[in-house]
DNA sequence: GCTGAAACACTGATTAC
DNA sequence: GTAATCAGTGTTTCAGC
């Protein structure tokens, strides 16, 4: 993982379907050298995968929320992970410092689906209560 | 935008570098038909782009935070968008219901960089104060 | 170890249907 | 929408740094 790998990743992030030769001409390598490095980055897990970014509104997933989870007593992160993994609408989540135990970013097709997912989280043992901020308008989208 | 388009997007989301023929054999179309649909989805803005997902820890972006922004008076969403767009570490953000005006998801290389970005937000006119929850351990990562 | 160059198979892009 | 064509790319192999 050197500066060339980083520059290749920068190029792929910009366009994951770019030709290896084109990437090579930018970073200063031949096409085959670029391919070898990309293969290695994928094999080593640095590159998790190649995906498309889709307009969320077109996808029908326009109801988003940030949810703070407050637990009873002490809850192991692994326990929270197991709980949130089973909820499909969870986009990302992490345990946090501060008054809440975890923050969860959710994206659902509508308010009803969001409520259902929230209920799944709330009914879990150890979850005391949640504090939900419904997203009204998306400002930045760089995921 | 029919069911076939959705299935093509599902395939691309799983592997954005998949050959059109492979996608076609899954969704039941020829390679050229798949290409035409993908081109149309890109041209119409449904597909925003093709990117790679990179392990954040390898990338050196392991300091994350969820930040609530509280503004003075009423602030137009567009104004907030302009402010947050200029901060590089912002991953996603949206105006929300509840006590806060907006929630921002940030990802920095270290605590110092995170603090710098926070300062950029705080010094903006109309921003009254912020409430930051530093992510301690990432639980879910589906972006 | 790493690289670049060449040969080959395959895919993407285009055209006609 | 499919089928066929051709240029271009991905992939592999090779020799060299």
PDB file of N, CA and C in Angstrom, chain B residues 4 35 45 78 88 101 103 143:
ATOM      1  N   UNK B   4     -36.808  -4.662 -14.623  1.00  0.00           N
ATOM      2  CA  UNK B   4     -35.525  -5.085 -15.196  1.00  0.00           C
ATOM      3  C   UNK B   4     -34.411  -4.110 -14.823  1.00  0.00           C
ATOM      4  N   UNK B  35     -26.490  -3.055 -21.826  1.00  0.00           N
ATOM      5  CA  UNK B  35     -25.683  -1.841 -21.982  1.00  0.00           C
ATOM      6  C   UNK B  35     -26.551  -0.625 -22.267  1.00  0.00           C
ATOM      7  N   UNK B  45     -29.436  10.004 -14.766  1.00  0.00           N
ATOM      8  CA  UNK B  45     -29.065  10.387 -13.413  1.00  0.00           C
ATOM      9  C   UNK B  45     -29.492   9.410 -12.336  1.00  0.00           C
ATOM     10  N   UNK B  78     -30.493  25.323   1.810  1.00  0.00           N
ATOM     11  CA  UNK B  78     -29.485  25.581   0.779  1.00  0.00           C
ATOM     12  C   UNK B  78     -28.239  26.242   1.362  1.00  0.00           C
ATOM     13  N   UNK B  88     -14.466  19.041   3.785  1.00  0.00           N
ATOM     14  CA  UNK B  88     -14.107  17.802   3.085  1.00  0.00           C
ATOM     15  C   UNK B  88     -14.509  16.549   3.857  1.00  0.00           C
ATOM     16  N   UNK B 101     -31.071  21.300  14.021  1.00  0.00           N
ATOM     17  CA  UNK B 101     -31.446  21.714  12.664  1.00  0.00           C
ATOM     18  C   UNK B 101     -30.928  20.751  11.606  1.00  0.00           C
ATOM     19  N   UNK B 103     -28.159  17.062  10.976  1.00  0.00           N
ATOM     20  CA  UNK B 103     -27.237  16.033  11.463  1.00  0.00           C
ATOM     21  C   UNK B 103     -26.189  15.808  10.381  1.00  0.00           C
ATOM     22  N   UNK B 143     -22.836   1.405   3.553  1.00  0.00           N
ATOM     23  CA  UNK B 143     -22.846   2.472   2.553  1.00  0.00           C
ATOM     24  C   UNK B 143     -22.106   1.967   1.351  1.00  0.00           C
TER      25      UNK B 143
END
